mmCIF file of C-alpha atoms in Angstrom:
data_model
loop_
_atom_site.group_PDB
_atom_site.id
_atom_site.type_symbol
_atom_site.label_atom_id
_atom_site.label_comp_id
_atom_site.label_asym_id
_atom_site.label_seq_id
_atom_site.Cartn_x
_atom_site.Cartn_y
_atom_site.Cartn_z
ATOM 1 C CA MET A 1 -0.140 0.222 -0.097
ATOM 2 C CA ALA A 2 1.483 3.661 -0.497
ATOM 3 C CA LEU A 3 2.230 5.656 1.548
ATOM 4 C CA LEU A 4 0.685 9.700 1.984
ATOM 5 C CA SER A 5 3.179 12.111 4.143
ATOM 6 C CA SER A 6 0.979 14.409 6.423
ATOM 7 C CA LEU A 7 0.708 18.076 5.712
ATOM 8 C CA SER A 8 4.068 19.761 7.152
ATOM 9 C CA HIS A 9 2.866 22.912 8.055
ATOM 10 C CA SER A 10 1.595 24.030 11.851
ATOM 11 C CA PRO A 11 -2.311 23.581 13.239
ATOM 12 C CA ARG A 12 -4.032 26.535 11.905
ATOM 13 C CA PRO A 13 -7.806 26.670 11.816
ATOM 14 C CA PHE A 14 -9.432 27.939 8.358
ATOM 15 C CA SER A 15 -12.980 28.366 9.712
ATOM 16 C CA THR A 16 -15.136 27.835 12.433
ATOM 17 C CA THR A 17 -17.997 29.456 10.952
ATOM 18 C CA PHE A 18 -20.765 27.779 9.980
ATOM 19 C CA HIS A 19 -23.089 28.372 7.305
ATOM 20 C CA HIS A 20 -24.331 26.441 4.353
ATOM 21 C CA LEU A 21 -23.035 23.984 2.684
ATOM 22 C CA ASN A 22 -23.737 22.008 -0.787
ATOM 23 C CA SER A 23 -22.604 18.798 -1.852
ATOM 24 C CA SER A 24 -23.059 16.121 -4.719
ATOM 25 C CA PRO A 25 -21.064 13.084 -3.532
ATOM 26 C CA SER A 26 -20.771 9.580 -5.032
ATOM 27 C CA ALA A 27 -21.642 7.134 -2.434
ATOM 28 C CA TYR A 28 -19.117 4.094 -2.549
ATOM 29 C CA SER A 29 -20.198 0.662 -1.398
ATOM 30 C CA ALA A 30 -18.581 -0.761 1.475
ATOM 31 C CA SER A 31 -17.270 -3.979 1.691
ATOM 32 C CA LYS A 32 -17.111 -6.518 4.461
ATOM 33 C CA CYS A 33 -13.592 -5.969 4.721
ATOM 34 C CA ARG A 34 -12.237 -2.852 4.045
ATOM 35 C CA LEU A 35 -15.212 -0.697 4.254
ATOM 36 C CA TYR A 36 -17.504 -0.140 6.946
ATOM 37 C CA PHE A 37 -20.216 2.354 5.341
ATOM 38 C CA THR A 38 -20.641 4.205 2.202
ATOM 39 C CA PHE A 39 -17.998 6.905 0.975
ATOM 40 C CA PHE A 40 -19.988 10.041 0.759
ATOM 41 C CA ASN A 41 -17.360 12.633 -1.761
ATOM 42 C CA PRO A 42 -18.853 15.410 -3.071
ATOM 43 C CA ARG A 43 -16.173 16.176 -6.110
ATOM 44 C CA ILE A 44 -15.782 12.410 -6.541
ATOM 45 C CA GLN A 45 -18.150 11.083 -8.893
ATOM 46 C CA SER A 46 -16.514 8.035 -9.704
ATOM 47 C CA CYS A 47 -13.584 6.149 -9.350
ATOM 48 C CA ALA A 48 -10.919 8.692 -10.302
ATOM 49 C CA PRO A 49 -9.925 7.549 -13.884
ATOM 50 C CA ALA A 50 -6.465 5.885 -14.576
ATOM 51 C CA ILE A 51 -3.390 7.960 -14.940
ATOM 52 C CA SER A 52 -1.795 7.531 -18.070
ATOM 53 C CA GLY A 53 -4.285 4.327 -18.299
ATOM 54 C CA ARG A 54 -1.862 2.998 -15.570
ATOM 55 C CA ILE A 55 -3.424 3.227 -12.182
ATOM 56 C CA ILE A 56 -5.553 -0.222 -11.334
ATOM 57 C CA LEU A 57 -8.938 0.715 -9.061
ATOM 58 C CA ILE A 58 -9.612 -3.103 -7.740
ATOM 59 C CA PRO A 59 -13.270 -2.283 -6.697
ATOM 60 C CA LEU A 60 -13.708 -4.223 -3.273
ATOM 61 C CA SER A 61 -16.951 -6.266 -3.321
ATOM 62 C CA SER A 62 -18.904 -7.625 -0.409
ATOM 63 C CA SER A 63 -17.457 -11.155 -0.905
ATOM 64 C CA ASN A 64 -14.292 -10.268 0.761
ATOM 65 C CA ILE A 65 -14.354 -10.966 4.358
ATOM 66 C CA CYS A 66 -11.606 -10.109 6.703
ATOM 67 C CA THR A 67 -9.962 -12.927 8.368
ATOM 68 C CA GLN A 68 -7.248 -11.650 9.986
ATOM 69 C CA GLU A 69 -7.589 -10.735 13.710
ATOM 70 C CA SER A 70 -7.478 -6.981 14.669
ATOM 71 C CA ALA A 71 -4.971 -5.353 17.469
ATOM 72 C CA LYS A 72 -6.663 -4.611 20.367
ATOM 73 C CA VAL A 73 -5.894 -0.572 21.438
ATOM 74 C CA ASP A 74 -6.549 1.171 25.301
ATOM 75 C CA ALA A 75 -9.894 2.833 25.304
ATOM 76 C CA SER A 76 -8.563 5.160 27.418
ATOM 77 C CA LEU A 77 -5.719 6.547 24.927
ATOM 78 C CA LEU A 78 -8.709 7.373 22.679
ATOM 79 C CA THR A 79 -9.999 10.965 21.732
ATOM 80 C CA ILE A 80 -13.242 11.670 19.737
ATOM 81 C CA THR A 81 -13.428 15.003 18.684
ATOM 82 C CA GLU A 82 -14.765 17.842 16.166
ATOM 83 C CA SER A 83 -11.813 18.400 13.756
ATOM 84 C CA PHE A 84 -11.211 22.325 12.622
ATOM 85 C CA TYR A 85 -7.298 21.714 12.035
ATOM 86 C CA GLU A 86 -5.915 21.284 8.460
ATOM 87 C CA ASP A 87 -3.604 18.437 9.585
ATOM 88 C CA GLU A 88 -6.223 16.484 11.270
ATOM 89 C CA LEU A 89 -8.668 17.180 8.347
ATOM 90 C CA TRP A 90 -5.809 15.816 5.718
ATOM 91 C CA ALA A 91 -5.113 13.007 8.528
ATOM 92 C CA ALA A 92 -8.817 12.314 8.075
ATOM 93 C CA ALA A 93 -8.930 12.764 4.221
ATOM 94 C CA CYS A 94 -6.037 9.949 3.595
ATOM 95 C CA LEU A 95 -7.923 7.664 6.018
ATOM 96 C CA ARG A 96 -10.921 7.912 3.740
ATOM 97 C CA ILE A 97 -9.008 7.016 0.953
ATOM 98 C CA ARG A 98 -7.001 4.316 2.357
ATOM 99 C CA SER A 99 -9.938 2.583 3.332
ATOM 100 C CA PHE A 100 -12.207 3.420 0.258
ATOM 101 C CA HIS A 101 -10.018 2.507 -2.284
ATOM 102 C CA ASP A 102 -7.288 -0.909 -3.011
ATOM 103 C CA PHE A 103 -5.040 -0.618 -5.413
ATOM 104 C CA LYS A 104 -2.869 -3.436 -6.575
ATOM 105 C CA PRO A 105 0.192 -2.559 -4.897
ATOM 106 C CA ASP A 106 2.683 -3.143 -7.581
ATOM 107 C CA THR A 107 0.777 -0.544 -10.135
ATOM 108 C CA PHE A 108 2.750 2.180 -11.600
ATOM 109 C CA GLY A 109 2.336 5.621 -10.125
ATOM 110 C CA VAL A 110 -0.065 4.095 -7.088
ATOM 111 C CA GLN A 111 1.904 6.640 -4.845
ATOM 112 C CA ASP A 112 1.139 9.609 -6.678
ATOM 113 C CA HIS A 113 -2.680 8.672 -7.573
ATOM 114 C CA MET A 114 -3.278 8.257 -4.157
ATOM 115 C CA ARG A 115 -1.886 11.288 -2.886
ATOM 116 C CA TYR A 116 -4.327 13.296 -5.624
ATOM 117 C CA LEU A 117 -7.025 11.589 -4.644
ATOM 118 C CA ALA A 118 -6.507 12.608 -0.741
ATOM 119 C CA GLU A 119 -6.080 15.866 -1.522
ATOM 120 C CA ARG A 120 -9.065 16.297 -3.882
ATOM 121 C CA GLU A 121 -11.056 14.888 -0.799
ATOM 122 C CA PHE A 122 -8.824 17.061 1.502
ATOM 123 C CA GLU A 123 -10.297 19.890 -0.247
ATOM 124 C CA ALA A 124 -13.290 19.208 -0.515
ATOM 125 C CA LEU A 125 -13.575 18.342 3.049
ATOM 126 C CA LYS A 126 -12.256 21.638 4.000
ATOM 127 C CA GLU A 127 -14.972 23.542 2.063
ATOM 128 C CA ARG A 128 -17.419 21.390 3.370
ATOM 129 C CA VAL A 129 -16.441 22.179 7.175
ATOM 130 C CA SER A 130 -16.030 25.988 6.110
ATOM 131 C CA GLY A 131 -19.880 25.675 5.243
ATOM 132 C CA LYS A 132 -19.241 27.178 1.456
ATOM 133 C CA ARG A 133 -21.987 25.471 -0.043
ATOM 134 C CA ALA A 134 -25.237 26.598 -0.250
ATOM 135 C CA GLY A 135 -28.166 23.031 0.608
ATOM 136 C CA PHE A 136 -26.760 22.569 3.865
ATOM 137 C CA ARG A 137 -26.875 24.204 6.915
ATOM 138 C CA ARG A 138 -23.281 22.728 9.019
ATOM 139 C CA VAL A 139 -21.200 20.030 8.953
ATOM 140 C CA SER A 140 -18.541 18.371 11.168
ATOM 141 C CA CYS A 141 -16.127 16.286 10.731
ATOM 142 C CA ILE A 142 -15.783 14.089 13.570
ATOM 143 C CA ASN A 143 -12.516 12.300 14.204
ATOM 144 C CA ALA A 144 -11.186 9.402 16.628
ATOM 145 C CA SER A 145 -7.380 9.653 17.432
ATOM 146 C CA LEU A 146 -4.784 7.214 18.926
ATOM 147 C CA PRO A 147 -0.959 8.362 20.512
ATOM 148 C CA LEU A 148 1.540 7.134 17.763
ATOM 149 C CA SER A 149 3.379 5.675 20.488
ATOM 150 C CA HIS A 150 0.372 3.619 21.516
ATOM 151 C CA ILE A 151 0.226 1.992 17.534
ATOM 152 C CA SER A 152 3.518 2.790 16.012
ATOM 153 C CA SER A 153 4.391 -0.788 16.119
ATOM 154 C CA LEU A 154 1.194 -1.720 14.277
ATOM 155 C CA SER A 155 1.108 -0.529 11.183
ATOM 156 C CA GLU A 156 3.801 2.020 9.603
ATOM 157 C CA ASP A 157 1.365 2.681 6.498
ATOM 158 C CA LEU A 158 -1.458 3.586 9.119
ATOM 159 C CA CYS A 159 0.761 5.964 11.392
ATOM 160 C CA THR A 160 2.567 7.625 8.518
ATOM 161 C CA THR A 161 -0.501 8.252 6.413
ATOM 162 C CA CYS A 162 -2.723 9.340 8.763
ATOM 163 C CA LYS A 163 -0.490 11.053 11.394
ATOM 164 C CA PHE A 164 -1.015 14.591 12.763
ATOM 165 C CA SER A 165 0.213 16.819 15.880
ATOM 166 C CA VAL A 166 -1.660 18.333 18.847
ATOM 167 C CA ASN A 167 -0.039 19.985 21.749
ATOM 168 C CA GLY A 168 3.003 18.344 20.700
ATOM 169 C CA GLU A 169 2.023 14.981 20.527
ATOM 170 C CA ASP A 170 1.693 12.911 17.078
ATOM 171 C CA ARG A 171 -1.642 11.320 16.758
ATOM 172 C CA VAL A 172 -3.034 9.400 14.035
ATOM 173 C CA VAL A 173 -6.796 9.645 13.189
ATOM 174 C CA VAL A 174 -8.231 5.877 13.402
ATOM 175 C CA ALA A 175 -11.757 6.708 12.589
ATOM 176 C CA THR A 176 -14.134 9.445 11.024
ATOM 177 C CA LEU A 177 -17.343 10.466 9.718
ATOM 178 C CA ASP A 178 -18.604 13.317 8.854
ATOM 179 C CA LEU A 179 -22.289 14.997 10.153
ATOM 180 C CA ASN A 180 -24.367 16.516 7.706
ATOM 181 C CA GLN A 181 -27.350 19.408 8.803
ATOM 182 C CA CYS A 182 -29.192 18.792 5.553
ATOM 183 C CA LEU A 183 -33.219 17.895 4.159
ATOM 184 C CA SER A 184 -31.025 14.987 1.787
ATOM 185 C CA LEU A 185 -27.503 14.338 0.415
ATOM 186 C CA PRO A 186 -27.465 14.543 -3.082
ATOM 187 C CA ASP A 187 -27.710 10.874 -5.034
ATOM 188 C CA GLU A 188 -29.489 9.433 -2.132
ATOM 189 C CA ILE A 189 -32.841 8.941 -1.266
ATOM 190 C CA ALA A 190 -33.989 11.786 1.564
ATOM 191 C CA GLY A 191 -35.307 10.848 5.098
ATOM 192 C CA LYS A 192 -39.274 11.532 5.869
ATOM 193 C CA LYS A 193 -38.664 12.733 9.392
ATOM 194 C CA PRO A 194 -39.401 15.225 10.846
ATOM 195 C CA GLU A 195 -42.448 15.694 8.449
ATOM 196 C CA GLY A 196 -43.070 20.052 8.146
ATOM 197 C CA ILE A 197 -39.211 20.826 8.151
ATOM 198 C CA GLY A 198 -38.628 24.958 8.617
ATOM 199 C CA ALA A 199 -35.791 26.607 8.125
ATOM 200 C CA ASP A 200 -34.076 25.325 10.956
ATOM 201 C CA ILE A 201 -33.831 21.439 9.509
ATOM 202 C CA PRO A 202 -33.469 19.488 12.141
ATOM 203 C CA ARG A 203 -32.220 16.224 10.181
ATOM 204 C CA ALA A 204 -29.182 14.938 9.566
ATOM 205 C CA TYR A 205 -27.077 12.080 7.898
ATOM 206 C CA LEU A 206 -23.537 10.567 8.664
ATOM 207 C CA SER A 207 -21.193 9.778 6.115
ATOM 208 C CA ASN A 208 -17.720 9.044 4.797
ATOM 209 C CA VAL A 209 -18.009 6.469 8.208
ATOM 210 C CA CYS A 210 -14.908 4.372 8.339
ATOM 211 C CA VAL A 211 -12.179 2.727 11.009
ATOM 212 C CA ALA A 212 -8.975 1.667 10.166
ATOM 213 C CA LYS A 213 -9.194 -2.111 9.036
ATOM 214 C CA GLU A 214 -5.925 -2.842 11.405
ATOM 215 C CA LEU A 215 -8.058 -1.651 14.387
ATOM 216 C CA HIS A 216 -11.797 -3.133 13.841
ATOM 217 C CA ARG A 217 -13.443 -4.622 16.398
ATOM 218 C CA ASN A 218 -12.244 -2.595 18.927
ATOM 219 C CA GLY A 219 -15.512 0.195 18.753
ATOM 220 C CA LEU A 220 -14.456 2.913 17.514
ATOM 221 C CA GLY A 221 -17.405 2.651 14.752
ATOM 222 C CA ASN A 222 -19.651 2.710 17.688
ATOM 223 C CA ALA A 223 -18.252 5.979 19.496
ATOM 224 C CA VAL A 224 -17.597 7.935 16.749
ATOM 225 C CA ILE A 225 -21.234 7.357 16.181
ATOM 226 C CA GLY A 226 -21.978 8.250 19.126
ATOM 227 C CA LYS A 227 -19.816 11.467 19.700
ATOM 228 C CA SER A 228 -22.012 12.541 15.799
ATOM 229 C CA LYS A 229 -25.224 12.045 18.253
ATOM 230 C CA ILE A 230 -23.969 14.091 21.012
ATOM 231 C CA VAL A 231 -23.029 16.698 18.290
ATOM 232 C CA ALA A 232 -26.307 16.503 16.417
ATOM 233 C CA ARG A 233 -28.227 17.008 19.734
ATOM 234 C CA ASP A 234 -26.165 20.278 20.606
ATOM 235 C CA TRP A 235 -27.170 21.537 16.834
ATOM 236 C CA GLY A 236 -31.011 20.555 17.459
ATOM 237 C CA ILE A 237 -31.055 17.639 15.573
ATOM 238 C CA THR A 238 -34.430 15.631 15.958
ATOM 239 C CA ASP A 239 -34.043 12.820 13.265
ATOM 240 C CA LEU A 240 -30.491 11.529 12.611
ATOM 241 C CA TYR A 241 -29.947 9.198 9.382
ATOM 242 C CA VAL A 242 -27.183 7.116 7.670
ATOM 243 C CA HIS A 243 -27.511 4.814 4.523
ATOM 244 C CA VAL A 244 -25.607 1.599 4.087
ATOM 245 C CA ALA A 245 -25.430 -0.572 0.833
ATOM 246 C CA ILE A 246 -27.827 -3.795 1.192
ATOM 247 C CA ASP A 247 -24.858 -6.125 1.015
ATOM 248 C CA ASN A 248 -23.084 -4.555 3.856
ATOM 249 C CA GLU A 249 -24.102 -7.100 7.060
ATOM 250 C CA PRO A 250 -21.286 -5.488 8.977
ATOM 251 C CA ALA A 251 -22.009 -1.969 8.628
ATOM 252 C CA ARG A 252 -25.638 -2.966 9.241
ATOM 253 C CA LYS A 253 -25.334 -4.558 12.300
ATOM 254 C CA LEU A 254 -23.097 -2.105 13.820
ATOM 255 C CA TYR A 255 -25.374 0.934 13.121
ATOM 256 C CA ILE A 256 -28.597 -1.060 14.241
ATOM 257 C CA LYS A 257 -26.577 -1.782 17.700
ATOM 258 C CA SER A 258 -25.849 1.949 17.559
ATOM 259 C CA GLY A 259 -30.179 2.527 17.698
ATOM 260 C CA PHE A 260 -30.938 3.101 13.658
ATOM 261 C CA ILE A 261 -34.018 0.864 12.323
ATOM 262 C CA TYR A 262 -34.880 0.414 8.560
ATOM 263 C CA GLU A 263 -37.141 3.283 7.371
ATOM 264 C CA ASN A 264 -36.559 2.956 3.690
ATOM 265 C CA ASP A 265 -34.516 1.665 0.614
ATOM 266 C CA GLU A 266 -33.578 2.971 -2.459
ATOM 267 C CA PRO A 267 -35.313 2.093 -6.117
ATOM 268 C CA ALA A 268 -33.201 -0.763 -7.892
ATOM 269 C CA TRP A 269 -33.708 2.009 -10.668
ATOM 270 C CA GLN A 270 -31.497 4.472 -9.066
ATOM 271 C CA ALA A 271 -29.028 1.881 -7.623
ATOM 272 C CA ARG A 272 -28.418 0.512 -11.626
ATOM 273 C CA PHE A 273 -28.301 4.216 -12.838
ATOM 274 C CA LEU A 274 -25.522 5.153 -10.355
ATOM 275 C CA ASP A 275 -23.907 2.149 -10.665
ATOM 276 C CA ARG A 276 -23.590 0.910 -7.465
ATOM 277 C CA PRO A 277 -25.344 -1.872 -4.764
ATOM 278 C CA ARG A 278 -28.845 -0.590 -3.272
ATOM 279 C CA ARG A 279 -28.826 1.756 -0.933
ATOM 280 C CA LEU A 280 -30.851 1.427 3.026
ATOM 281 C CA LEU A 281 -31.571 4.447 4.459
ATOM 282 C CA LEU A 282 -31.588 3.989 8.426
ATOM 283 C CA TRP A 283 -33.013 6.446 11.002
ATOM 284 C CA THR A 284 -32.637 7.283 14.867
ATOM 285 C CA ASP A 285 -34.635 9.156 16.735
ATOM 286 C CA LEU A 286 -32.607 11.965 19.150
ATOM 287 C CA SER A 287 -35.435 13.735 20.607
ATOM 288 C CA THR A 288 -36.323 10.594 22.782
ATOM 289 C CA THR A 289 -32.355 9.431 24.077
#
């Protein structure tokens, strides 16, 4: 797997003001091995084209089941926060590319191509979080991180690719998601609750949820989802939604464990048109929990 270097500049906030956000995502199906959830990238309408026809993207199918044991982590060292600094957003973007794409390791130019994808997601992520797109009320990038020293022996690729520094400490983003306050996500079926929505839009969607493959089965997915619920309640959200590929059983089980239930599913014609597996729309009520 290619290595992506973290940004070398010091962390600095680019914006903490939320206004509106517009996006037109392309949702990628999640596999049982490398992905947990659907991929929401407002700038990439499909898998990026090959560079000079030599980059080979390997789609991740639902039949790819992880058999390796996941490393155990010390939960007391885990930090889950909303992210506003560029270094941490870059680390989150790299984790998403690392999770949502798979390449032949010996493919020519794969390092440059993966960095290209990460830079596109990084710029799009900054734009979303800073609220520069119409149609969305606000968006938050929520990351879970561990000290580099705690997992340095686990994966050189993960520690190099997804590292950032805060308060003089090197940390690694190990799970990430976006919380989007809006009526609907582009190219996705919309939630039905609450009815009669006004200007405040008390509805939100999770997207881009992923966990480093080396650290599955540590409760990291449930932890970032739990944090997203806290943030959503602070925003006044009453109804939280998430889309998941119909054949992604691990993701669906995790969402159900986190309190989501079935509300709707994507029409077959729409999935065929978008060339992807059908989506389920899951919902949870935040007004009573």
